[in-house]
Coordinates of C-alpha atoms in Angstrom, one line a residue:
M1 CA -14.1 -11.4 -13.3
A2 CA -17.1 -13.1 -14.4
K3 CA -17.9 -11.4 -18.0
L4 CA -20.0 -9.2 -17.6
E5 CA -22.4 -10.5 -20.6
K6 CA -22.7 -14.1 -18.3
T7 CA -23.9 -12.4 -15.7
L8 CA -26.3 -10.0 -17.2
K9 CA -27.3 -13.0 -18.6
A10 CA -27.9 -14.5 -15.6
Q11 CA -29.9 -11.3 -13.7
E12 CA -31.9 -11.1 -17.0
G13 CA -35.6 -10.2 -15.8
L14 CA -34.6 -9.7 -12.6
A15 CA -34.7 -5.7 -13.2
L16 CA -34.6 -3.2 -15.9
A17 CA -33.3 0.3 -16.2
Q18 CA -36.2 3.1 -14.8
D19 CA -38.3 5.0 -17.5
S20 CA -38.1 7.4 -14.8
A21 CA -36.1 9.2 -12.3
P22 CA -35.8 7.2 -9.3
G23 CA -38.2 8.6 -6.6
K24 CA -40.9 9.0 -9.3
G25 CA -41.7 5.3 -10.3
E26 CA -42.1 2.1 -8.5
Q27 CA -39.4 1.4 -5.8
A28 CA -38.3 -1.1 -3.9
S29 CA -41.4 -2.5 -1.1
A30 CA -39.1 -3.6 1.9
A31 CA -40.2 -7.5 1.2
Q32 CA -37.6 -7.3 -1.8
S33 CA -34.8 -9.8 -1.4
P34 CA -30.9 -8.7 -0.9
S35 CA -29.7 -9.1 -4.2
N36 CA -33.2 -7.5 -5.9
Q37 CA -32.6 -4.6 -3.2
V38 CA -29.1 -4.3 -4.4
V39 CA -30.2 -4.2 -9.3
D40 CA -32.9 -2.2 -8.6
W41 CA -30.5 0.4 -6.8
L42 CA -28.0 -0.6 -9.3
A43 CA -31.0 0.8 -12.0
S44 CA -31.7 3.9 -10.4
L45 CA -27.9 4.6 -10.4
Q46 CA -27.7 3.7 -13.9
W47 CA -30.6 6.1 -14.6
C48 CA -28.8 8.6 -13.2
L49 CA -25.6 8.3 -14.6
E50 CA -27.2 8.6 -18.0
N51 CA -29.0 11.7 -17.6
Q52 CA -26.3 13.1 -15.4
D53 CA -28.9 13.7 -12.4
I54 CA -26.1 14.5 -9.9
D55 CA -28.9 15.3 -7.3
Q56 CA -30.9 12.1 -8.2
F57 CA -27.7 10.5 -7.9
V58 CA -26.9 11.8 -3.9
D59 CA -30.1 11.0 -3.3
L60 CA -29.3 6.9 -3.9
F61 CA -26.2 7.5 -0.5
A62 CA -27.6 7.1 3.3
D63 CA -27.0 10.4 5.1
D64 CA -23.0 8.7 6.5
G65 CA -22.6 7.4 3.1
Y66 CA -19.5 7.1 1.0
W67 CA -18.5 6.8 -2.7
R68 CA -15.6 5.3 -2.7
D69 CA -13.4 5.8 -6.8
I70 CA -10.1 5.3 -8.2
L71 CA -9.7 6.4 -11.9
T72 CA -13.5 6.0 -13.5
I73 CA -14.5 10.3 -12.0
E74 CA -10.9 11.1 -12.9
L75 CA -7.8 9.8 -12.9
D76 CA -7.2 10.4 -9.6
F77 CA -8.6 8.7 -6.1
N78 CA -11.3 10.3 -5.0
S79 CA -13.3 9.3 -1.4
L80 CA -16.0 11.7 -1.4
S81 CA -18.7 12.0 1.3
K82 CA -22.5 12.0 0.4
S83 CA -22.1 15.5 1.8
S84 CA -18.8 16.6 -0.6
I85 CA -20.5 14.5 -3.7
K86 CA -22.0 17.4 -5.5
S87 CA -19.6 20.2 -4.4
Y88 CA -16.2 18.3 -5.3
L89 CA -17.7 17.8 -9.3
S90 CA -19.2 21.5 -9.6
H91 CA -15.6 22.7 -8.0
H92 CA -13.6 20.6 -10.3
Q93 CA -16.2 20.6 -13.5
L94 CA -16.0 17.0 -13.3
S95 CA -19.3 14.7 -14.8
L96 CA -20.6 11.7 -13.6
P97 CA -18.6 8.7 -15.1
P98 CA -20.6 7.0 -18.1
L99 CA -20.3 4.2 -16.3
K100 CA -23.2 1.2 -18.1
N101 CA -24.1 -1.7 -17.6
L102 CA -23.9 -2.1 -14.2
A103 CA -24.7 -5.3 -12.6
L104 CA -24.0 -7.7 -9.7
D105 CA -21.0 -9.6 -10.3
R106 CA -20.7 -13.4 -9.1
P107 CA -24.0 -13.3 -7.2
D108 CA -23.0 -15.9 -4.6
Q109 CA -21.2 -13.6 -2.9
L110 CA -23.6 -11.4 -1.6
V111 CA -23.6 -11.3 2.3
I112 CA -25.7 -9.4 4.7
T113 CA -22.8 -8.5 7.5
P114 CA -22.9 -8.3 10.7
E115 CA -24.4 -4.8 10.9
G116 CA -27.1 -5.6 9.1
R117 CA -26.5 -4.2 5.4
I118 CA -26.8 -5.8 2.2
R119 CA -22.9 -5.9 1.0
S120 CA -22.7 -7.3 -2.9
F121 CA -19.9 -7.2 -5.9
I122 CA -20.5 -5.1 -9.1
Q123 CA -19.0 -4.5 -12.8
F124 CA -19.8 -2.0 -15.1
E125 CA -18.1 -1.4 -17.9
T126 CA -17.6 2.1 -20.8
D127 CA -16.4 2.1 -24.3
I128 CA -12.9 2.0 -23.0
Y129 CA -12.7 -0.3 -19.4
R130 CA -14.5 -2.2 -17.5
G131 CA -14.7 -1.9 -14.0
T132 CA -15.5 -3.4 -10.8
G133 CA -17.0 -2.6 -7.3
V134 CA -18.8 -3.5 -4.1
V135 CA -22.6 -1.9 -2.6
I136 CA -23.0 -2.0 0.6
L137 CA -26.8 -0.7 1.2
T138 CA -29.5 -0.6 3.9
D139 CA -31.8 -3.6 3.9
S140 CA -35.2 -2.0 3.5
R141 CA -37.2 -5.1 4.9
V142 CA -35.5 -4.0 7.9
T143 CA -35.3 0.0 7.6
S144 CA -38.9 -0.1 5.7
T145 CA -37.2 2.5 3.2
H146 CA -35.7 2.5 0.0
S147 CA -32.2 1.2 0.4
K148 CA -29.3 3.7 0.3
A149 CA -25.5 3.1 -0.5
F150 CA -23.5 3.4 2.6
L151 CA -20.4 2.3 0.3
F152 CA -20.7 2.7 -3.3
F153 CA -16.8 1.6 -4.6
S154 CA -16.6 2.0 -8.0
Q155 CA -12.6 1.3 -9.7
I156 CA -11.1 0.3 -13.1
W157 CA -10.3 -3.0 -13.7
E158 CA -8.9 -3.4 -17.8
V159 CA -8.8 -1.8 -20.5
K160 CA -10.4 -3.3 -23.1
G161 CA -8.3 -4.7 -25.3
H162 CA -5.3 -4.5 -23.2
E163 CA -6.5 -7.1 -20.4
E164 CA -4.0 -9.0 -18.4
K165 CA -2.6 -12.1 -20.4
L166 CA -3.3 -14.4 -17.3
G167 CA -5.5 -17.5 -17.4
F168 CA -6.5 -18.1 -21.5
R169 CA -4.0 -15.2 -22.6
R170 CA -1.5 -17.2 -21.0
P171 CA 1.8 -17.6 -23.3
L172 CA 2.8 -20.6 -24.6
G173 CA 5.8 -20.8 -23.4
V174 CA 7.5 -22.0 -26.8
P175 CA 10.0 -21.3 -28.4
T176 CA 10.5 -17.3 -30.3
G177 CA 12.7 -15.2 -31.8
T178 CA 15.8 -16.5 -33.5
H179 CA 18.8 -17.2 -32.7
A180 CA 22.4 -16.5 -34.6
E181 CA 22.5 -19.7 -35.8
G182 CA 19.4 -20.1 -37.5
R183 CA 17.4 -21.7 -35.1
P184 CA 14.9 -20.5 -32.3
L185 CA 15.7 -19.5 -29.3
T186 CA 15.2 -21.5 -26.2
W187 CA 12.8 -20.3 -23.7
L188 CA 16.6 -19.6 -21.5
E189 CA 17.7 -18.2 -24.0
T190 CA 15.1 -15.3 -24.5
R191 CA 15.8 -15.2 -20.1
N192 CA 19.3 -14.5 -20.7
Q193 CA 19.0 -11.9 -23.6
S194 CA 16.2 -10.4 -22.0
A195 CA 17.5 -7.1 -19.1
E196 CA 21.2 -7.8 -21.2
R197 CA 19.4 -6.1 -24.0
Y198 CA 18.8 -2.3 -22.3
K199 CA 23.2 -2.1 -22.4
N200 CA 22.8 -2.4 -25.8
G201 CA 20.6 1.0 -26.8
V202 CA 16.9 -0.8 -26.3
D203 CA 15.1 1.7 -23.2
P204 CA 12.9 0.0 -20.8
T205 CA 9.9 1.7 -20.6
V206 CA 9.4 1.6 -17.3
L207 CA 12.6 2.5 -14.9
I208 CA 11.9 0.8 -11.1
L209 CA 14.0 1.8 -8.5
G210 CA 14.1 -0.3 -5.9
G211 CA 13.5 -4.4 -6.1
G212 CA 11.2 -4.4 -2.8
Q213 CA 7.9 -5.5 -2.5
N214 CA 6.3 -2.5 -4.2
G215 CA 8.8 -2.4 -7.1
L216 CA 8.9 -6.3 -8.3
S217 CA 4.4 -6.4 -7.5
V218 CA 4.4 -3.0 -10.1
A219 CA 7.0 -4.5 -12.5
A220 CA 4.6 -7.8 -12.4
R221 CA 1.7 -5.8 -13.1
L222 CA 3.6 -4.1 -16.5
K223 CA 4.9 -7.5 -17.3
V224 CA 1.6 -8.9 -17.9
L225 CA -0.2 -6.1 -19.5
G226 CA 2.8 -6.2 -22.4
I227 CA 4.3 -3.0 -20.8
E228 CA 8.5 -3.4 -20.7
S229 CA 10.2 -2.6 -17.4
L230 CA 13.4 -3.0 -15.9
I231 CA 14.1 -3.0 -11.9
V232 CA 17.7 -0.7 -10.6
E233 CA 18.5 -2.8 -7.4
K234 CA 21.4 -1.4 -5.7
S235 CA 21.9 -4.7 -3.3
K236 CA 23.9 -8.0 -4.3
R237 CA 20.8 -9.9 -4.8
L238 CA 17.1 -9.5 -4.2
G239 CA 15.8 -9.5 -1.1
D240 CA 18.5 -8.4 0.5
C241 CA 15.9 -5.4 2.2
W242 CA 15.3 -7.8 4.6
R243 CA 18.1 -9.8 4.3
T244 CA 20.4 -7.8 5.9
R245 CA 17.8 -6.7 8.4
Y246 CA 18.2 -7.9 12.3
D247 CA 18.5 -11.7 13.0
S248 CA 15.0 -12.1 14.7
L249 CA 13.0 -9.7 12.0
C250 CA 10.0 -11.1 11.0
L251 CA 6.5 -9.4 9.3
H252 CA 3.9 -8.3 11.7
D253 CA 1.1 -9.0 9.2
P254 CA 0.0 -12.3 8.6
V255 CA 0.6 -14.7 6.2
W256 CA -2.7 -14.2 4.8
A257 CA -2.8 -10.0 4.0
D258 CA 0.7 -10.5 2.7
H259 CA 0.7 -12.6 -0.9
L260 CA 2.0 -10.7 -3.4
A261 CA 0.2 -10.2 -6.4
Y262 CA -0.2 -13.2 -9.3
M263 CA 1.1 -15.8 -7.0
P264 CA 0.3 -16.4 -3.4
Y265 CA 2.1 -18.4 -0.5
P266 CA 2.4 -22.4 -0.5
P267 CA -0.3 -23.0 2.0
T268 CA 2.8 -24.1 4.5
W269 CA 3.9 -21.0 4.7
P270 CA 4.1 -20.1 8.2
V271 CA 1.6 -17.1 9.4
Y272 CA 4.3 -14.9 9.9
T273 CA 7.3 -14.9 7.8
P274 CA 10.6 -14.6 8.8
K275 CA 12.9 -12.2 7.1
D276 CA 15.0 -14.3 5.2
K277 CA 12.9 -16.1 4.2
L278 CA 10.8 -13.7 2.5
A279 CA 14.1 -12.3 1.0
D280 CA 14.7 -15.7 -0.7
W281 CA 10.9 -15.9 -2.3
F282 CA 11.5 -12.7 -3.3
E283 CA 14.4 -13.9 -5.5
F284 CA 11.6 -17.3 -6.7
Y285 CA 9.5 -14.4 -7.3
A286 CA 11.1 -12.2 -9.6
A287 CA 12.3 -15.4 -11.7
S288 CA 8.9 -16.7 -11.6
M289 CA 7.1 -13.7 -13.3
E290 CA 10.5 -13.3 -15.3
L291 CA 11.0 -9.5 -14.5
D292 CA 14.3 -8.1 -15.5
V293 CA 16.4 -7.3 -12.9
W294 CA 19.6 -5.7 -12.9
L295 CA 21.8 -5.6 -9.5
Q296 CA 23.6 -3.9 -7.7
S297 CA 23.0 -0.8 -9.9
T298 CA 21.5 2.5 -9.0
L299 CA 21.1 5.9 -10.3
V300 CA 23.7 8.3 -10.1
P301 CA 22.6 10.9 -7.8
S302 CA 20.9 15.0 -9.7
A303 CA 21.2 13.3 -13.4
A304 CA 17.6 12.2 -13.9
E305 CA 16.9 14.9 -16.2
Y306 CA 12.4 15.0 -17.4
D307 CA 11.9 16.5 -21.4
P308 CA 8.7 17.0 -21.5
D309 CA 8.7 17.2 -25.2
T310 CA 9.9 13.9 -25.5
G311 CA 7.7 12.7 -22.8
R312 CA 11.1 10.6 -21.5
W313 CA 13.3 10.7 -18.7
T314 CA 17.4 10.7 -19.3
V315 CA 18.8 8.9 -16.1
D316 CA 22.7 6.9 -16.0
V317 CA 22.9 4.4 -14.3
Q318 CA 26.0 2.7 -12.2
L319 CA 25.6 -0.9 -13.3
G320 CA 27.9 -2.1 -10.5
E321 CA 31.6 -2.6 -12.2
E322 CA 31.0 -2.4 -16.1
G323 CA 30.1 1.8 -15.8
T324 CA 27.0 3.8 -15.8
I325 CA 24.6 3.3 -19.0
Q326 CA 22.5 6.0 -20.1
L327 CA 18.6 5.0 -20.3
R328 CA 15.6 7.1 -21.9
P329 CA 12.7 5.3 -20.4
R330 CA 9.3 7.1 -20.5
Y331 CA 8.3 7.1 -16.5
L332 CA 10.2 6.1 -13.8
V333 CA 9.0 4.6 -10.6
L334 CA 10.3 5.6 -7.4
A335 CA 9.6 2.2 -5.0
T336 CA 12.9 2.6 -2.7
G337 CA 10.2 2.3 0.6
L338 CA 8.3 5.5 2.1
N339 CA 11.7 6.7 4.4
G340 CA 14.3 9.3 3.5
A341 CA 17.8 8.7 4.7
P342 CA 17.9 7.5 9.0
Q343 CA 17.0 10.1 11.3
W344 CA 19.8 11.3 13.5
P345 CA 19.3 12.9 16.5
T346 CA 20.9 16.5 15.9
N347 CA 21.0 17.1 19.3
I348 CA 23.2 15.5 21.1
A349 CA 26.5 17.0 22.0
N350 CA 29.8 15.0 22.2
L351 CA 29.0 12.2 19.6
D352 CA 32.9 11.4 19.3
A353 CA 33.7 11.1 23.3
Y354 CA 31.6 7.9 23.0
S355 CA 34.1 4.9 22.2
G356 CA 31.9 2.0 21.8
T357 CA 29.4 1.3 19.3
V358 CA 26.7 2.9 18.3
L359 CA 24.2 2.1 14.9
H360 CA 21.3 2.9 13.7
S361 CA 18.8 0.6 13.9
S362 CA 18.6 -0.1 10.0
Q363 CA 22.6 -0.4 10.6
F364 CA 21.6 -3.5 13.0
Q365 CA 21.8 -7.2 12.5
S366 CA 22.5 -9.3 15.7
A367 CA 22.2 -9.3 19.3
K368 CA 24.9 -12.5 19.3
E369 CA 27.5 -9.8 19.6
W370 CA 26.5 -8.2 22.3
H371 CA 26.0 -11.8 24.9
G372 CA 27.2 -9.9 28.6
K373 CA 27.1 -6.4 27.1
R374 CA 25.3 -3.3 28.1
A375 CA 22.7 -1.6 25.4
V376 CA 20.7 1.0 25.1
V377 CA 18.1 1.4 22.6
V378 CA 16.5 4.7 21.6
G379 CA 12.9 4.7 20.2
A380 CA 9.6 3.2 21.8
C381 CA 8.2 1.9 18.4
N382 CA 8.0 -1.7 16.6
S383 CA 11.6 -1.8 15.8
A384 CA 13.0 -0.2 18.7
H385 CA 10.7 -3.5 20.9
D386 CA 12.2 -6.1 18.3
I387 CA 16.0 -5.1 18.7
A388 CA 15.4 -4.7 22.3
A389 CA 14.0 -7.9 22.6
E390 CA 16.2 -9.9 20.6
L391 CA 19.6 -7.9 22.8
V392 CA 17.8 -9.5 26.3
H393 CA 17.1 -13.1 24.3
N394 CA 21.2 -13.5 23.1
G395 CA 22.3 -12.5 26.9
A396 CA 23.1 -9.3 26.9
A397 CA 23.3 -8.3 30.4
E398 CA 21.4 -4.7 30.6
V399 CA 18.8 -3.3 27.6
T400 CA 17.3 0.0 28.6
M401 CA 14.8 1.3 26.1
V402 CA 14.4 5.4 25.9
Q403 CA 11.0 6.2 25.5
R404 CA 11.0 10.3 24.5
S405 CA 7.5 10.3 23.9
S406 CA 4.9 7.7 23.6
T407 CA 3.4 4.9 21.4
F408 CA 0.5 2.9 20.6
V409 CA 0.6 -0.3 21.7
M410 CA -2.0 -3.4 20.3
S411 CA -1.2 -6.8 20.6
S412 CA -0.7 -9.3 18.0
Q413 CA -3.1 -12.1 19.8
H414 CA -5.5 -9.8 19.7
G415 CA -5.2 -6.5 17.9
I416 CA -4.5 -8.8 14.5
P417 CA -7.7 -10.4 14.7
A418 CA -10.2 -7.8 15.4
L419 CA -8.9 -6.2 12.1
L420 CA -8.2 -8.7 9.4
D421 CA -11.0 -11.4 10.4
G422 CA -13.6 -11.8 8.0
L423 CA -11.3 -10.7 4.9
Y424 CA -7.7 -12.3 5.6
E425 CA -7.9 -15.1 7.9
E426 CA -7.3 -19.2 7.7
G427 CA -10.3 -20.9 5.6
G428 CA -10.8 -16.9 4.6
M429 CA -12.8 -15.9 1.3
A430 CA -9.7 -15.3 -1.8
T431 CA -7.2 -12.9 -1.2
E432 CA -8.3 -10.5 -4.5
D433 CA -12.3 -10.5 -2.9
A434 CA -11.3 -9.0 0.4
D435 CA -8.8 -7.2 -1.5
R436 CA -11.9 -5.5 -3.6
I437 CA -13.6 -4.9 -0.1
F438 CA -10.9 -2.9 2.1
T439 CA -9.1 -1.6 -0.9
G440 CA -12.9 0.7 -1.8
L441 CA -13.1 1.2 2.3
P442 CA -12.6 5.5 2.8
I443 CA -9.8 5.9 5.3
N444 CA -12.1 8.3 6.6
M445 CA -14.9 5.2 7.1
L446 CA -12.6 2.6 8.3
E447 CA -11.2 5.5 11.2
S448 CA -14.8 5.4 12.2
M449 CA -15.3 1.7 12.2
H450 CA -11.8 1.1 13.3
T451 CA -12.6 3.1 16.6
K452 CA -15.3 1.0 17.5
I453 CA -12.7 -2.0 17.1
Q454 CA -10.2 -0.5 19.7
E455 CA -11.9 -0.2 22.3
K456 CA -12.9 -3.9 21.7
I457 CA -9.0 -4.7 21.5
A458 CA -8.5 -2.3 24.0
E459 CA -10.5 -3.6 26.4
L460 CA -8.7 -7.4 25.8
D461 CA -5.5 -5.6 26.2
R462 CA -6.3 -4.2 29.5
P463 CA -4.3 -6.5 31.2
L464 CA -1.0 -6.0 29.0
L465 CA -1.7 -2.1 29.2
R466 CA -1.7 -1.8 32.6
S467 CA 1.3 -4.1 33.5
L468 CA 3.1 -1.6 31.3
E469 CA 1.6 1.3 32.8
N470 CA 2.8 -0.1 36.3
V471 CA 6.2 0.0 35.1
G472 CA 6.2 3.8 33.3
F473 CA 5.4 3.2 29.7
K474 CA 4.0 5.7 28.6
L475 CA 1.0 4.1 26.4
D476 CA -0.7 6.6 22.9
P477 CA -4.3 6.3 23.5
Y478 CA -5.1 6.3 19.8
P479 CA -8.5 6.4 19.3
A480 CA -8.6 5.1 15.5
G481 CA -5.6 2.2 16.7
M482 CA -2.9 0.9 14.9
L483 CA -3.9 0.3 11.3
I484 CA -5.2 4.3 11.0
K485 CA -1.8 5.4 12.7
Y486 CA -0.3 3.5 9.9
F487 CA -2.1 5.1 7.4
R488 CA -2.1 8.8 8.8
R489 CA 1.7 9.0 10.5
G490 CA 3.3 5.6 9.5
G491 CA 4.7 4.4 12.2
G492 CA 3.8 5.2 16.3
Y493 CA 3.1 2.1 17.0
Y494 CA 4.5 -1.3 18.1
I495 CA 2.5 -4.9 17.4
D496 CA 3.8 -6.4 20.3
V497 CA 5.2 -10.3 19.9
G498 CA 6.2 -10.6 23.2
C499 CA 9.0 -7.4 24.3
S500 CA 5.9 -6.0 26.3
E501 CA 6.0 -8.4 28.4
L502 CA 9.8 -7.8 28.9
I503 CA 9.6 -4.1 30.0
A504 CA 6.7 -4.8 32.2
S505 CA 8.6 -7.9 34.0
K506 CA 11.5 -5.4 34.3
K507 CA 14.1 -8.0 31.9
I508 CA 14.1 -4.5 29.7
K509 CA 14.7 -1.5 32.2
L510 CA 12.9 1.7 30.5
K511 CA 14.1 5.5 30.9
Q512 CA 10.8 7.5 30.0
G513 CA 10.2 10.7 28.8
K514 CA 13.9 12.7 28.6
E515 CA 15.3 13.3 25.4
V516 CA 20.0 11.6 25.3
S517 CA 21.5 15.6 25.7
R518 CA 24.9 14.1 25.6
L519 CA 27.1 11.4 25.0
T520 CA 30.3 10.6 27.6
E521 CA 32.8 8.3 26.5
H522 CA 31.7 5.6 28.4
G523 CA 27.6 5.9 28.3
L524 CA 25.1 8.7 27.5
V525 CA 23.8 11.6 29.7
F526 CA 19.5 12.5 29.7
S527 CA 18.3 15.7 30.6
D528 CA 17.8 15.3 33.6
G529 CA 21.5 14.6 34.5
E530 CA 20.5 10.9 35.0
G531 CA 23.7 8.5 33.3
I532 CA 24.2 5.2 31.5
S533 CA 26.5 2.9 30.7
A534 CA 26.4 1.2 27.4
D535 CA 28.7 -0.7 24.9
V536 CA 26.4 0.4 22.3
I537 CA 24.1 2.3 21.1
V538 CA 21.1 1.5 18.5
F539 CA 18.9 4.6 17.7
A540 CA 15.3 3.5 16.3
T541 CA 14.8 7.3 15.6
G542 CA 13.2 6.9 12.3
Y543 CA 14.0 8.0 9.3
R544 CA 14.2 11.6 7.1
S545 CA 11.5 12.0 4.6
V546 CA 11.1 10.4 1.1
R547 CA 10.9 14.4 -0.4
E548 CA 14.2 15.1 0.4
R549 CA 15.4 11.7 -0.6
I550 CA 14.0 12.0 -4.2
G551 CA 16.2 15.9 -4.6
K552 CA 19.1 13.8 -4.3
L553 CA 18.4 11.1 -6.1
L554 CA 16.6 13.1 -8.9
S555 CA 17.1 16.8 -8.3
E556 CA 15.7 19.4 -6.1
Q557 CA 13.7 21.3 -8.8
V558 CA 11.6 17.7 -9.4
A559 CA 11.1 17.9 -5.6
E560 CA 9.9 20.9 -5.7
R561 CA 7.0 20.4 -8.0
L562 CA 5.9 17.4 -5.8
G563 CA 2.6 17.0 -3.8
A564 CA 2.7 15.9 -0.3
V565 CA 3.6 12.0 0.5
W566 CA 2.1 10.2 2.7
G567 CA -0.6 11.2 6.1
K568 CA -3.6 12.4 3.8
D569 CA -5.2 15.1 1.6
N570 CA -8.9 16.4 2.5
Q571 CA -10.6 13.7 1.2
G572 CA -8.8 10.9 4.2
E573 CA -6.8 10.3 1.0
I574 CA -3.4 8.7 1.1
P575 CA -1.6 11.5 -1.1
G576 CA 1.8 11.2 -3.7
T577 CA 1.5 7.5 -3.7
W578 CA -0.1 5.1 -6.5
R579 CA -1.1 8.5 -8.2
L580 CA -0.2 12.0 -9.3
F581 CA 2.0 13.7 -7.5
G582 CA 3.1 17.2 -9.3
Q583 CA 6.0 15.6 -11.9
P584 CA 4.9 13.8 -15.4
G585 CA 6.5 10.6 -16.0
L586 CA 7.3 10.4 -11.7
W587 CA 5.5 7.7 -9.6
L588 CA 5.8 7.0 -6.5
M589 CA 5.3 2.5 -5.2
G590 CA 5.3 2.4 -1.7
G591 CA 3.4 0.6 1.6
N592 CA 2.9 -2.1 3.1
F593 CA 2.5 -6.2 1.0
F594 CA -1.3 -5.4 1.0
Q595 CA -0.9 -1.5 -0.3
A596 CA 1.9 -3.4 -2.4
R597 CA -0.6 -5.5 -4.0
C598 CA -3.6 -3.6 -4.7
F599 CA -2.6 -0.2 -6.0
S600 CA 0.3 -2.0 -7.9
K601 CA -3.1 -2.8 -9.9
H602 CA -3.0 1.3 -10.0
L603 CA -0.3 2.7 -10.8
A604 CA 0.1 -0.4 -13.8
T605 CA -3.4 1.2 -14.9
Q606 CA -2.1 4.4 -15.0
I607 CA 0.8 3.9 -16.9
L608 CA -0.7 2.6 -19.8
L609 CA -3.4 4.5 -20.3
Q610 CA -1.2 7.1 -20.7
E611 CA 0.8 4.7 -23.3
L612 CA -2.3 4.6 -25.0
N613 CA -1.9 8.0 -25.4
I614 CA -5.9 8.3 -23.8
Y615 CA -4.4 9.1 -19.9
D616 CA -4.6 12.9 -20.5
K617 CA -7.4 13.8 -22.9
N618 CA -10.7 12.0 -24.1
W619 CA -11.3 11.0 -20.7
P620 CA -15.2 10.0 -20.0
G621 CA -16.0 11.9 -17.0
R622 CA -13.6 15.2 -16.8
S623 CA -12.5 18.0 -18.0
Q624 CA -9.6 18.6 -16.8
T625 CA -6.0 18.0 -18.1
K626 CA -4.3 17.4 -14.5
V627 CA -5.5 16.7 -11.6
Y628 CA -3.0 16.1 -9.0
S629 CA -3.2 14.7 -5.0
K630 CA -5.6 17.2 -3.8
E631 CA -4.3 19.5 -0.7

C-alpha cells in the first residue's frame, strides 16, 4: 500500500472535508471528473464519521448499495445493505468506525466500470491501524445527481507498529544466535532448530492443524507478522493431500486466481495446475517461507482442553514414532479442510455380499488397474466426473455414472473467463488489486451480478447442456451460477473439462434419478430393480459435517459451542470460517486458493490484535465484548 502521507499530499487542494453536513453545502456538479467525485464523496463520508451522523452516512449510498466491512465496524465480517445499516448498528449498539484521512489510493487505478460506475481504491487510518478499501460510485455526469455508493468496502490492512516484514522491512538474513561453540549460528542451523525447539519445552503461539493451502497460507501470514506458529501435518510429505489423489486431477480454477500469499507462480506455470506439480510447490513454499512443520503428526483425539484463565490450549501431538508431545498454544487453527469424514451411503443393503472393490472418491488414485474392467461411479459432481473420465481414458470396459439428483454444469471454456476476466486473467491487474476488489463484493451483491452473467454462460453452453439433457442427464438450473453455489453449498456442480462429451456420446453410461438399493456379489441393484455388474464401485458421495470432525478431534463440548460453518448468515456472509464462531482461541481456516490467500490475512490480523490485547477491549466503534457469526 502506498504511504498514506504521500497520497494525501498528492491530493492536497483537490478537496477539503466539508464544514457542514453533506447536502447542506456545495455539492459535486454533474461536470465533475471521476476523481473529484470520489474525493468529494470521501469528504462527505469523513464528515459523517466524525459527527457520528448515521442518517447522513446512509444517505451516501445508492438504494441498491452495500457496505462490506472486514474488522473495522466490529471484529467480524459484515455485508450491510443500505436499508440495514442503521438498524444493524443500533441493534448491536455499534457506532460508525473512527476512520480518518480517507483518500484515494493510487489514483491512476481509478476506472469507469462497464456499468458506467466509478471504481476507485481508497485508504484510511485510525490510531490503531491502516486500512484499505474500494468505492464504486454512480457517476454524476451520467445521473445528473450527486454520486452515491454502489459499494463501500473497508478493511483493516495493517496494525501500526506491527506491519508485515516485507520489502524495506525484510530480514537481513545474516547469522543470528549463538552456537554452543561460541560462533554465530548459520542460517541453516537456525532453520534446523526452529521446529525442533517445540519438542523441548517451547510452545508455539499458534498451532495449525493441516499443511494444505490454508494451513500454509495462514502460517506464512503469521510468519511475516512475527507470530510463531507450528504446522502439524499427518502426511509423510507436504502436498500429499493432493499428491495421493487420482492421477488426472488438476485444479479447476486457473493459475491467475490460485497464487499463494507472497509467492506467485512463475510465468511458465500452466493454466490448470496438475496435482503433483502443486504438491511439490507446497514443499517449496514452506521451505522458502521458512515455515515450521511437523510431518507424520496428528492431534491425539478428544485430548484438547482450553483454559479460559490462561488463554491457552493443552494438546497432545502424536509425532510419528517419537511419541506424544504436549503443547500449550494460545490459538488453534483448524486448516484440515471444510469437510468431515467421507460420506458413505447408509441405506444400501448387503454391502458385505459384494466381491469387487468399493472405494470412496477420496481413496481413488489411479484408473490404470481397472483397464478392461467394469466400473460404476456413484455421484455426479466434480470428482465423480473426473474419475469417470479417467476410467474411460484408461480403457475401462464399461463406465456407468449414477446421478441420483441434479447437477449444475458449466463449461470451463465459457464459464471461467466470464466469471474471472477483468480480475484474474493473463496480462490483467495485479493479484493484490484483484483480491481487494473481489473480497470487497458482498456475496448477496455477487449473487445478483452472477445471475446476469450465468444467463450469458448458459447461452454459450447451450449446445453442451442440450447434449446432456438428450441422454437423460438432469441439470440443476441454479440461476446464480457455479461460484455462488460453491459459496452457499460448497459443491453440487461440475466444471466441464471434457467429461460431459463422454456422457453425451454415451461412452459413459448414465443411470439417473435412482438410488442404489443393495449390492450383490457381482454388482449393484437400484431402487427400480435394475441391476448393473461392476468390478469396482466408486462412491463420489461427498463428506460428512466438519462440526462432527471437530467434535471428535477436540471434544463434543467444543463442537456444541460452535456457530454455523459455511453456507450463509443473515447478511449473506459465510459463517464460521476466518472469523469468530463460538470457542475462544479456536479458528477455522478453509476454502479455495483465493480464499486461502485473502482471508488468511484477516485471520492472522485478528490473532495479532488478540496478542496485542486490543482485540476484546478498547476497540473503537465497538461496544460488545464478543460477536460471533450471526445466525
